[in-house]
Amino acid sequence: MSNNLIIVESPAKVKTISKFLGKSYTIDATMGHLIDMPKSSLGVDVENDYEPKYITIRGKGDLLSKLKKEAKKADKIYLATDPDREGEAISWHLQKELLKDANNEDKISRISFNEITKNAVKNALKNPREIDMDLVNAQQARRVMDRLVGYTISPLLWQKIKKGLSAGRVQSVALKMICDREAEIAAFVPEEYWSLDALFSVGKKELTASFYGKDKRIPLDKEETVASILKEIGKSKLTVVEKKQGERRKKAPLPFTTSTLQQEAAKLLSFPTQKTMRIAQSLYEGVQIKGRGVVGLITYLRTDSTRISDEAHRAVLEKIRAEYGEEYCQKKQAEEKKEGKIQDAHEAIRPSYLEITPFEAKDSLGKDEYKLYQLIYKRFVASRMESAVYETETIKLSAKDYIFTINGSRLRFEGFLAVYMSEEDKNEKNIALPPLKEGDSFAVKEWLKEQHFTQPPAHYTEASLVKALEEGGIGRPSTYAPTIGTLLLRRYVGKEKKNLFVTELGNAVNEMMSQNFPGIVDKEFTANLESLLDSVSVGETAWKTIVENFYPDLSSAVEKAKEEVEKVSIKDEETDVVCDKCGRKMVLKYGPHGKFLACPGFPDCKNTKPYVEYAGFLCPTCGAECVKKRSKKGRIFYSCSRYPDCDYMTWQKPKDAKSGEKKEGEIMAQK
């Protein structure tokens, strides 16, 4: 019996794929990258054609040795890392390491699959290929560029602003976008405008007609304009002068890409982008489903494509036909085309098994896993359904020479709305109008006039920032979540409800980057760079050419900034907690394990205390204040402040808990 070795990235995939293959296959995981540039140095030889230096990642030596031993025993080796640039690079590094011990190049093949199903895995094994060096070089180009930016500019930020800061190629652009939006909001001057509505009755039903103008719309910029119009109208009645009936069709949404999944999960589920990607990764790699074992529930989660396979298309139409009827099946599917993005080689994000409905999987999934799987499942089914059809009615009424309008709509055919509704769809209501005909006149019961002011641009949310980054061609969907996560972690931006806002530290970093490295934070430059990286992935551009055209200017700018930029002082955030050793108000500090309180008198006073936030409710066990904490994996939970004397804890904040005197988020010091 032959001995085949399949190497994937994660242990979860090992369990999932093991179900499909016999005893002649051994499956193991790399646990991500095994080889990378060193953390302790630049890792790029800028004097020798920008050659990257690669080493075994600390802590991965034993795992690499184990894989080498298994490879020696194998008759055939299949490198089955993720189907993207990073996955291709992992396979390339691994192949080079395996070839060091023996000349076994002929028995090493690369395979990839978009979904972890029996058919997909077996088809991949039937169609092995060589490592795609264009994809590898695209990854190397991105990695080297990011390393050069991060490792040359970050030390400057430490020197001029504060230790522990970082600059990044995409991160710095995202920060500038948030800063620019904050500046727009701060500089915004509201402008006055008015609305004018006419309230009248048709039988027992009251209707409101909105002012339009005459032949064209007349802006109501001030109260005097409204008063002049009302004076001219006087006691004239409203008369129906035109009635139009029509139809409005709303097309089904396309299936999810990485970006649209992040946006919709943020809007509908209030999931941060990092949480969405973490849960989607587990759904892709495999979860334990009752009666089925470990199953990969969704296709690959890093994709720019909205296409799906013919097989999946036929299957979902069959499901729609059986459950809703032929009239709900989409007759023609309009695909969104995006050129120049290598991730378009993949399918859209969809369920791997249509027969595993969210209802069936619910008992096997965590609450958040279920919510995201249901979102993906419903969106995919809806994407192959017919448009929703609304009957529309527009009525124009005149008073003197002025026109007022009423709009009505009624959902005639729900189409895809039977399965999936966006935030906008949920807010849309039927507005039924009573039967009116041209010539009907009505006395105005009341004129409703109201003053308004224009509103400033909205703060970015994670969802709107992801959308803006994608529209600007900045970064790639797989980078959005870690980019936003880094901005929050470094405290360049904060988060209030769903809104992102820039901090004093973020403003200082952005100002330094904008003044000294305008190319790095320029959206067009960054988008163009992404296009160049994509051209590497299809073999059109040599990756080192991009680097050698970029680095000299960066290096010169860094040297100039070292000489000219003055040191910026950023004060620590002061709290109300008093140092019990010297009486000063303690300040908030950030260490490797998160926030802590420290005395500002350091080094004379070295007192520190743990930082804890009140949760805003009392412990149901002992009545003490509960506090908000974070687990080792970063998940928020709530526990009693008297721990370990009281061991109460909960992952969810109780809705019916008796509120304490302290407000949520208020700082307390643990003794």
XYZ file of C-alpha atoms in Angstrom:
671
model
C 0.000 0.000 0.000
C 1.368 3.422 -0.980
C 1.981 6.029 1.684
C 0.773 9.506 0.745
C 1.375 12.627 2.816
C -0.923 15.649 2.552
C 0.235 18.812 4.312
C -2.358 21.497 5.065
C -2.197 24.645 7.184
C -4.481 24.005 10.161
C -5.294 21.039 12.436
C -9.013 21.641 11.848
C -8.511 20.814 8.171
C -6.712 17.609 9.141
C -9.855 16.310 10.858
C -12.120 17.404 8.015
C -10.046 15.927 5.178
C -9.308 12.688 7.065
C -12.974 11.713 6.650
C -12.654 11.613 2.861
C -9.468 9.609 2.427
C -8.359 6.095 3.294
C -5.529 4.750 5.432
C -3.015 5.263 2.660
C -3.094 9.009 3.380
C -1.379 10.748 6.291
C -2.492 14.338 6.845
C -0.561 16.902 8.865
C -0.562 20.665 9.361
C 2.053 23.430 9.194
C 0.133 25.619 11.674
C 0.576 28.575 9.311
C 3.970 29.790 8.122
C 7.045 27.750 9.049
C 9.585 30.020 7.375
C 9.692 33.807 7.490
C 12.023 36.776 7.721
C 13.538 37.291 11.200
C 11.701 39.576 13.621
C 14.924 40.908 15.094
C 16.287 42.485 11.901
C 15.181 43.985 8.587
C 15.568 40.614 6.856
C 16.070 42.211 3.421
C 19.527 42.677 1.927
C 19.073 46.099 0.333
C 22.687 46.017 -0.899
C 22.251 42.660 -2.647
C 19.298 43.003 -5.012
C 16.800 43.136 -2.114
C 17.210 39.457 -1.425
C 15.047 38.412 1.550
C 16.586 36.420 4.377
C 14.453 33.497 5.541
C 14.722 31.546 8.784
C 12.656 28.918 10.579
C 10.151 30.711 12.782
C 11.020 30.425 16.464
C 9.096 27.529 18.014
C 8.423 25.841 14.652
C 11.674 23.846 14.471
C 10.272 20.659 16.022
C 7.212 20.773 13.774
C 9.374 21.210 10.679
C 11.554 18.264 11.741
C 8.446 16.137 12.209
C 7.164 17.017 8.728
C 10.558 16.164 7.228
C 10.504 12.735 8.879
C 7.012 12.037 7.586
C 8.051 13.234 4.126
C 10.950 10.744 4.027
C 8.529 7.873 4.621
C 6.007 9.070 2.040
C 5.822 7.861 -1.550
C 3.976 10.988 -2.605
C 3.735 14.408 -0.932
C 0.880 16.820 -1.605
C 1.237 20.425 -0.435
C -2.354 21.527 0.207
C -1.990 24.915 1.867
C -4.600 27.631 1.302
C -5.391 28.594 -2.319
C -3.928 32.117 -2.179
C -0.581 33.919 -2.288
C 0.221 33.194 1.342
C -0.657 29.526 0.913
C 1.486 29.308 -2.215
C 4.434 30.841 -0.338
C 4.025 28.409 2.582
C 4.114 25.480 0.145
C 7.163 26.921 -1.623
C 9.104 27.346 1.627
C 8.087 23.868 2.750
C 9.118 22.306 -0.564
C 12.566 23.920 -0.303
C 12.986 22.565 3.232
C 11.898 19.048 2.261
C 14.329 19.040 -0.666
C 17.263 19.784 1.633
C 17.249 16.241 3.049
C 16.726 14.310 -0.167
C 16.259 14.817 -3.868
C 12.571 13.994 -3.802
C 11.300 16.791 -6.041
C 9.416 14.359 -8.286
C 7.250 13.142 -5.454
C 6.237 16.633 -4.239
C 3.150 18.219 -5.812
C 0.988 21.217 -5.063
C -2.788 20.823 -4.835
C -5.471 23.342 -3.944
C -9.218 23.345 -3.430
C -11.787 26.064 -2.851
C -13.982 24.014 -0.519
C -13.237 21.130 1.811
C -15.587 18.519 0.397
C -14.923 14.954 -0.749
C -15.301 15.813 -4.434
C -13.124 18.923 -4.198
C -10.291 17.139 -2.365
C -10.330 14.082 -4.661
C -10.423 16.254 -7.775
C -7.430 18.190 -6.463
C -5.506 14.945 -5.916
C -6.251 13.943 -9.520
C -4.923 17.285 -10.789
C -1.669 18.061 -8.957
C 0.477 20.910 -10.235
C 3.784 22.650 -9.617
C 4.291 25.598 -7.292
C 3.072 28.780 -8.988
C 6.154 30.994 -8.691
C 4.261 34.045 -9.923
C 2.001 33.821 -6.863
C 5.025 33.192 -4.643
C 6.802 36.231 -6.039
C 3.702 38.375 -5.543
C 3.712 37.307 -1.897
C 7.444 38.012 -1.605
C 6.998 41.459 -3.142
C 4.187 42.329 -0.722
C 6.081 40.926 2.249
C 9.345 42.726 1.412
C 7.564 46.027 0.726
C 5.672 45.802 4.003
C 8.879 44.887 5.838
C 10.793 47.827 4.357
C 8.037 50.274 5.309
C 7.476 48.850 8.774
C 11.082 48.307 9.798
C 12.429 51.641 8.524
C 9.633 54.006 9.598
C 8.536 52.365 12.883
C 11.866 53.071 14.694
C 11.457 56.715 13.678
C 8.021 56.775 15.318
C 9.544 55.254 18.472
C 12.255 57.900 18.506
C 10.074 60.925 17.743
C 6.737 60.019 19.345
C 6.552 56.926 21.549
C 7.894 53.408 21.846
C 5.832 50.503 20.584
C 4.329 52.315 17.588
C 4.232 50.964 14.055
C 3.801 52.147 10.490
C 2.392 50.006 7.707
C 1.850 50.346 3.996
C -1.935 49.844 4.142
C -2.326 50.713 7.821
C -0.958 54.239 7.339
C -3.358 54.955 4.453
C -6.330 53.688 6.472
C -5.286 55.893 9.400
C -5.044 58.942 7.130
C -8.521 58.229 5.747
C -9.935 58.205 9.273
C -8.017 61.375 10.181
C -9.217 63.122 7.021
C -12.816 62.185 7.810
C -12.426 63.522 11.364
C -11.026 66.767 9.939
C -14.019 67.029 7.580
C -16.395 66.562 10.496
C -14.560 69.156 12.616
C -14.519 71.703 9.771
C -18.129 71.104 8.766
C -20.386 74.163 8.880
C -24.076 73.207 8.962
C -26.367 74.907 6.464
C -29.987 75.709 7.181
C -32.830 74.319 5.090
C -36.560 73.826 5.583
C -39.200 71.266 4.709
C -42.838 72.063 3.967
C -45.600 69.439 4.038
C -49.339 69.730 3.537
C -51.562 67.616 5.793
C -54.980 66.708 4.379
C -57.590 63.965 4.733
C -59.034 61.493 2.261
C -61.997 60.015 4.069
C -60.684 58.905 7.445
C -57.081 58.594 6.238
C -54.657 61.449 6.734
C -52.001 62.020 4.057
C -48.954 64.252 3.888
C -47.796 65.789 0.608
C -44.251 67.138 0.390
C -43.336 70.436 -1.273
C -41.489 70.079 -4.596
C -41.497 73.426 -6.383
C -42.873 74.437 -9.777
C -41.442 73.248 -13.088
C -38.297 72.312 -11.177
C -37.432 71.815 -7.536
C -37.293 74.962 -5.410
C -34.885 74.813 -2.453
C -36.287 75.986 0.854
C -33.176 77.606 2.274
C -34.741 79.836 4.911
C -37.954 80.470 6.802
C -38.723 83.611 4.774
C -38.894 81.500 1.597
C -41.425 79.155 3.244
C -43.488 82.093 4.542
C -43.548 83.688 1.082
C -44.791 80.437 -0.531
C -47.503 79.946 2.095
C -48.646 83.547 1.682
C -48.932 83.071 -2.062
C -50.854 79.782 -1.675
C -53.212 81.285 0.874
C -56.295 79.107 1.355
C -56.038 77.345 -1.985
C -56.935 73.674 -2.070
C -54.670 70.857 -3.149
C -55.769 69.431 -6.495
C -54.579 66.154 -8.008
C -52.964 67.049 -11.349
C -51.112 63.851 -12.197
C -51.132 60.225 -11.151
C -48.446 57.754 -12.253
C -48.319 54.068 -11.506
C -45.240 52.035 -12.147
C -43.046 49.169 -11.113
C -39.732 49.055 -9.312
C -37.565 45.958 -9.333
C -34.860 45.335 -6.774
C -32.258 42.831 -7.936
C -31.046 39.989 -5.756
C -27.692 40.627 -4.061
C -24.568 38.894 -5.317
C -23.076 36.170 -3.115
C -20.501 37.290 -0.587
C -16.933 38.280 -1.263
C -14.577 38.743 1.686
C -15.251 42.466 1.714
C -19.050 42.312 1.453
C -19.166 39.586 4.114
C -17.222 41.823 6.498
C -19.520 44.757 5.729
C -22.807 42.882 6.133
C -21.666 41.048 9.266
C -20.783 44.426 10.781
C -24.149 45.965 9.819
C -26.498 43.077 10.557
C -24.638 41.180 13.286
C -22.470 43.948 14.797
C -19.379 41.753 14.277
C -15.965 43.452 14.131
C -14.069 42.497 10.968
C -11.544 40.376 12.864
C -14.323 38.400 14.532
C -16.015 37.793 11.183
C -12.808 36.442 9.662
C -12.008 34.277 12.681
C -15.446 32.628 12.653
C -15.447 32.258 8.866
C -12.056 30.547 9.069
C -13.407 27.938 11.487
C -16.496 27.371 9.301
C -14.230 26.821 6.293
C -11.744 24.522 8.020
C -14.385 22.337 9.642
C -16.691 22.095 12.641
C -18.226 19.094 14.360
C -21.786 18.596 13.090
C -24.031 16.092 14.851
C -24.467 12.965 12.755
C -21.946 14.093 10.133
C -18.618 14.452 11.935
C -16.237 17.294 11.110
C -17.527 19.276 8.137
C -16.176 22.316 6.282
C -19.360 24.343 6.003
C -18.300 27.170 3.669
C -15.971 27.687 0.715
C -12.698 29.613 0.925
C -13.183 32.902 2.736
C -10.562 35.102 1.039
C -11.926 36.013 -2.363
C -12.795 38.985 -4.567
C -15.027 36.899 -6.807
C -18.810 36.692 -6.992
C -18.758 33.677 -9.336
C -19.904 30.221 -8.308
C -19.437 26.819 -9.912
C -21.992 25.458 -12.377
C -22.642 22.576 -9.993
C -23.439 24.919 -7.097
C -25.618 27.060 -9.388
C -27.715 24.082 -10.488
C -28.040 22.821 -6.915
C -29.280 26.104 -5.467
C -31.813 26.580 -8.287
C -33.138 23.102 -7.571
C -33.505 23.989 -3.883
C -35.298 27.272 -4.674
C -37.610 25.513 -7.127
C -38.512 22.839 -4.561
C -39.035 25.183 -1.600
C -40.447 28.343 -3.221
C -41.537 27.524 -6.758
C -40.285 28.083 -10.292
C -41.254 31.768 -10.282
C -38.651 32.430 -7.569
C -35.775 31.013 -9.653
C -33.607 33.663 -11.237
C -33.816 33.656 -15.026
C -30.618 35.590 -15.690
C -27.740 36.135 -13.304
C -25.734 39.367 -13.625
C -22.182 38.763 -12.439
C -20.015 41.492 -11.036
C -16.681 41.498 -12.855
C -13.490 42.658 -11.220
C -10.405 42.571 -13.347
C -6.844 42.451 -12.209
C -7.402 40.785 -8.860
C -5.839 37.393 -8.435
C -8.355 36.366 -5.771
C -10.991 36.367 -8.526
C -9.656 32.911 -9.350
C -11.741 31.656 -6.434
C -15.474 31.327 -6.091
C -17.654 33.555 -3.963
C -18.157 32.568 -0.335
C -21.008 30.066 -0.206
C -22.136 26.975 1.726
C -20.182 23.843 0.784
C -23.240 21.647 1.398
C -26.679 23.098 0.647
C -28.284 20.148 2.406
C -26.774 21.291 5.731
C -29.155 24.135 6.468
C -28.546 26.630 9.300
C -31.446 25.003 11.133
C -29.776 21.596 10.998
C -26.392 22.967 12.034
C -27.699 25.248 14.797
C -27.338 22.794 17.690
C -23.757 22.003 16.656
C -22.572 25.585 16.311
C -21.814 28.352 18.767
C -24.211 31.295 18.726
C -21.942 33.506 16.632
C -20.938 30.656 14.289
C -24.615 29.992 13.660
C -25.360 33.660 12.936
C -22.546 33.960 10.405
C -23.298 30.627 8.731
C -26.965 31.598 8.433
C -25.971 34.943 6.890
C -23.725 33.253 4.296
C -26.268 30.523 3.544
C -29.217 32.876 3.082
C -27.232 35.355 1.009
C -26.137 32.581 -1.347
C -29.649 31.197 -1.821
C -31.020 34.720 -2.310
C -28.364 35.465 -4.951
C -30.042 32.991 -7.335
C -33.601 34.202 -6.751
C -35.728 36.598 -8.755
C -35.908 40.327 -8.083
C -38.345 41.764 -5.567
C -41.087 43.701 -7.367
C -42.764 46.794 -5.944
C -45.834 48.563 -7.308
C -45.178 52.290 -7.164
C -47.530 55.254 -7.276
C -46.611 58.930 -7.564
C -49.253 61.608 -7.142
C -48.712 65.276 -7.925
C -50.976 67.889 -6.380
C -50.986 71.594 -7.064
C -51.820 74.580 -4.883
C -51.694 77.743 -6.974
C -48.678 77.050 -9.197
C -46.777 75.028 -6.591
C -46.410 71.233 -6.777
C -46.588 68.817 -3.853
C -45.959 65.085 -4.174
C -46.917 61.839 -2.447
C -45.167 58.532 -3.133
C -46.611 55.124 -2.359
C -45.268 51.612 -2.836
C -46.419 48.085 -2.214
C -44.446 44.855 -2.362
C -46.132 42.786 -5.079
C -43.640 39.906 -5.345
C -41.104 39.291 -2.592
C -38.578 37.355 -4.705
C -35.250 37.090 -2.881
C -36.676 38.991 0.120
C -38.349 35.733 1.110
C -34.876 34.572 2.159
C -32.572 37.535 2.747
C -32.973 41.163 3.788
C -30.260 43.775 4.088
C -30.454 46.611 6.609
C -31.982 48.795 3.889
C -34.569 46.132 2.994
C -35.667 45.814 6.609
C -36.264 49.559 6.841
C -38.380 49.713 3.686
C -42.106 49.809 4.416
C -45.242 49.486 2.330
C -46.978 52.842 1.894
C -50.522 52.285 0.616
C -52.356 55.296 -0.860
C -56.144 55.596 -1.014
C -57.757 55.729 -4.484
C -57.251 59.218 -5.907
C -58.004 60.530 -9.381
C -57.028 63.591 -11.325
C -59.177 66.593 -10.462
C -59.831 65.590 -6.840
C -59.405 68.547 -4.478
C -58.733 68.632 -0.770
C -58.595 71.355 1.843
C -55.305 71.618 3.712
C -55.837 70.821 7.389
C -52.400 72.001 8.464
C -49.135 73.246 6.982
C -46.190 71.454 8.528
C -42.985 73.447 8.258
C -39.747 72.403 9.946
C -36.228 73.768 10.156
C -33.320 71.411 9.431
C -29.557 71.636 9.182
C -27.255 69.678 6.919
C -25.324 66.952 8.726
C -21.552 66.392 8.688
C -20.095 63.298 7.019
C -20.590 60.189 9.127
C -17.730 58.769 11.153
C -16.205 55.692 9.617
C -17.403 52.391 10.987
C -15.512 49.169 10.351
C -18.029 48.347 7.613
C -17.795 51.726 5.859
C -13.985 51.787 6.160
C -13.758 48.340 4.554
C -16.023 49.555 1.746
C -13.901 52.693 1.234
C -10.664 50.697 1.189
C -12.065 48.283 -1.367
C -13.475 51.042 -3.580
C -10.103 52.788 -3.460
C -8.224 49.612 -4.393
C -6.205 49.872 -1.174
C -4.944 46.594 0.248
C -6.856 43.390 -0.260
C -9.925 42.025 1.574
C -7.757 39.595 3.541
C -5.770 42.573 4.916
C -8.710 44.731 6.041
C -9.405 42.943 9.326
C -5.758 42.883 10.549
C -5.306 46.498 9.423
C -8.267 47.738 11.468
C -7.210 45.486 14.345
C -3.733 47.054 14.375
C -5.127 50.590 14.369
C -7.242 49.735 17.409
C -4.461 47.812 19.153
C -1.943 50.638 18.711
C -4.604 53.083 19.975
C -4.333 55.174 16.819
C -8.121 54.974 16.682
C -10.779 54.235 19.245
C -14.240 52.776 18.859
C -17.427 54.255 20.279
C -20.426 52.067 19.603
C -19.738 51.292 15.928
C -17.943 54.550 15.103
C -14.175 54.800 14.666
C -12.528 57.999 15.876
C -8.914 59.092 15.825
C -6.967 59.539 19.072
C -4.330 62.141 19.910
C -1.703 59.482 19.288
C -3.227 58.594 15.924
C -3.240 62.244 14.885
C 0.425 62.590 15.834
C 1.420 59.503 13.845
C -0.661 60.554 10.836
C 0.787 64.074 10.867
C 4.325 62.727 10.899
C 3.580 60.220 8.143
C 1.768 62.780 5.973
C 4.496 65.402 6.251
C 7.470 63.108 5.789
C 6.163 60.154 3.752
C 3.388 61.560 1.545
C 3.760 58.721 -0.966
C 3.148 56.051 1.672
C -0.155 57.603 2.785
C -1.323 58.591 -0.696
C -4.377 56.547 -1.709
C -3.660 56.606 -5.435
C -0.034 55.595 -4.941
C -1.056 52.684 -2.706
C -3.793 51.557 -5.112
C -1.320 51.674 -8.020
C 1.109 49.606 -5.977
C -1.612 46.981 -5.457
C -2.080 46.822 -9.232
C 1.659 46.303 -9.685
C 1.615 43.497 -7.110
C -1.248 41.898 -9.016
C 0.781 42.139 -12.218
C 3.541 40.159 -10.476
C 1.041 37.414 -9.650
C 0.300 36.862 -13.341
C 3.944 37.027 -14.432
C 3.825 40.456 -16.074
C 6.264 42.241 -13.723
C 9.439 41.155 -11.922
C 8.888 41.573 -8.193
C 12.302 43.059 -7.445
C 11.702 45.776 -10.040
C 8.854 47.129 -7.905
C 11.018 47.103 -4.785
C 14.049 48.745 -6.376
C 11.857 51.552 -7.747
C 10.329 52.108 -4.317
C 13.020 51.732 -1.658
C 15.593 54.453 -2.545
C 13.026 57.247 -2.128
C 11.770 55.687 1.100
C 15.303 55.403 2.490
C 16.088 59.045 1.658
C 12.843 60.228 3.267
C 13.617 58.288 6.455
C 17.129 59.755 6.740
C 15.787 63.262 6.156
C 13.076 62.799 8.785
C 15.595 61.604 11.362
C 17.388 64.933 11.058
C 14.460 67.314 10.687
C 11.490 65.958 12.632
C 11.119 67.235 16.188
C 10.093 64.986 19.043
C 6.348 64.937 19.782
C 5.080 64.735 23.355
C 2.018 62.536 23.954
C 0.656 62.644 27.488
C -0.598 59.500 29.198
C -4.327 59.361 29.937
C -4.959 60.393 33.545
C -7.481 58.457 35.676
C -9.294 59.200 38.935
C -7.460 56.367 40.711
C -5.065 57.794 43.302
C -1.649 56.231 43.866
C -1.712 54.891 47.434
C 2.047 55.456 47.798
C 2.497 59.068 46.722
C -1.001 60.487 46.171
C -0.661 61.325 42.468
C -3.460 60.459 40.042
C -2.439 57.296 38.236
C -2.212 57.131 34.432
C -3.191 54.500 31.913
C -0.316 52.525 30.410
C -0.226 49.786 27.790
C 1.962 46.731 28.179
C 2.357 43.415 26.348
C -0.615 42.015 28.287
C -2.891 45.022 27.850
C -3.749 48.043 29.996
C -2.483 48.727 33.511
C -2.358 51.682 35.907
C 0.978 53.297 36.714
C 2.126 56.190 38.868
C 3.219 59.211 36.771
C 5.992 59.774 39.328
C 8.143 57.003 37.827
C 11.040 56.385 38.478
C 10.654 57.996 41.935
C 7.432 56.032 42.471
C 7.162 52.675 40.686
C 3.684 51.782 41.922
C 1.421 49.964 39.434
C -2.037 48.421 39.685
C -4.132 46.151 37.485
C -6.615 47.943 35.268
C -10.192 46.732 35.424
C -13.427 48.190 34.074
C -16.770 47.989 35.839
C -19.309 45.980 33.832
C -22.291 48.060 34.982
C -24.201 45.349 36.879
C -24.060 43.515 40.191
C -23.014 39.922 40.754
C -26.174 37.770 41.047
C -24.333 35.460 43.476
C -22.969 37.897 46.082
C -24.129 41.369 45.024
C -20.657 42.822 44.468
C -19.701 44.854 41.386
C -18.978 42.810 38.292
C -16.005 43.686 36.096
C -15.262 43.415 32.385
C -12.298 41.226 31.457
C -10.697 39.671 28.402
C -9.693 36.023 27.993
C -6.310 34.876 26.661
C -7.901 34.521 23.224
C -9.208 38.090 23.381
C -12.859 37.296 24.105
C -14.675 39.626 26.539
C -16.313 38.106 29.614
C -17.729 39.368 32.919
C -16.858 38.189 36.407
C -17.306 39.137 40.037
C -14.800 41.673 41.361
C -14.438 39.513 44.503
C -12.801 36.668 42.572
C -11.466 34.206 43.796
C -13.789 34.546 46.836
C -16.715 34.541 44.392
C -16.277 32.558 41.159
C -19.248 33.978 39.209
C -18.529 34.624 35.512
C -20.523 34.904 32.298
C -19.738 35.405 28.616
C -22.922 37.406 28.081
C -23.973 40.492 30.020
C -27.281 39.594 31.741
C -30.214 41.619 30.419
C -32.207 41.378 33.651
C -29.281 41.920 36.039
C -29.722 44.604 38.698
C -27.550 47.545 37.686
C -24.845 48.701 40.060
C -23.933 52.265 40.903
C -20.899 52.254 38.636
C -21.312 52.871 34.929
C -20.035 50.419 32.389
C -16.477 51.210 31.342
C -15.621 53.189 34.512
C -12.156 52.375 35.794
C -11.523 50.689 39.102
C -8.262 49.684 40.711
C -7.897 46.174 42.057
C -5.962 45.951 45.269
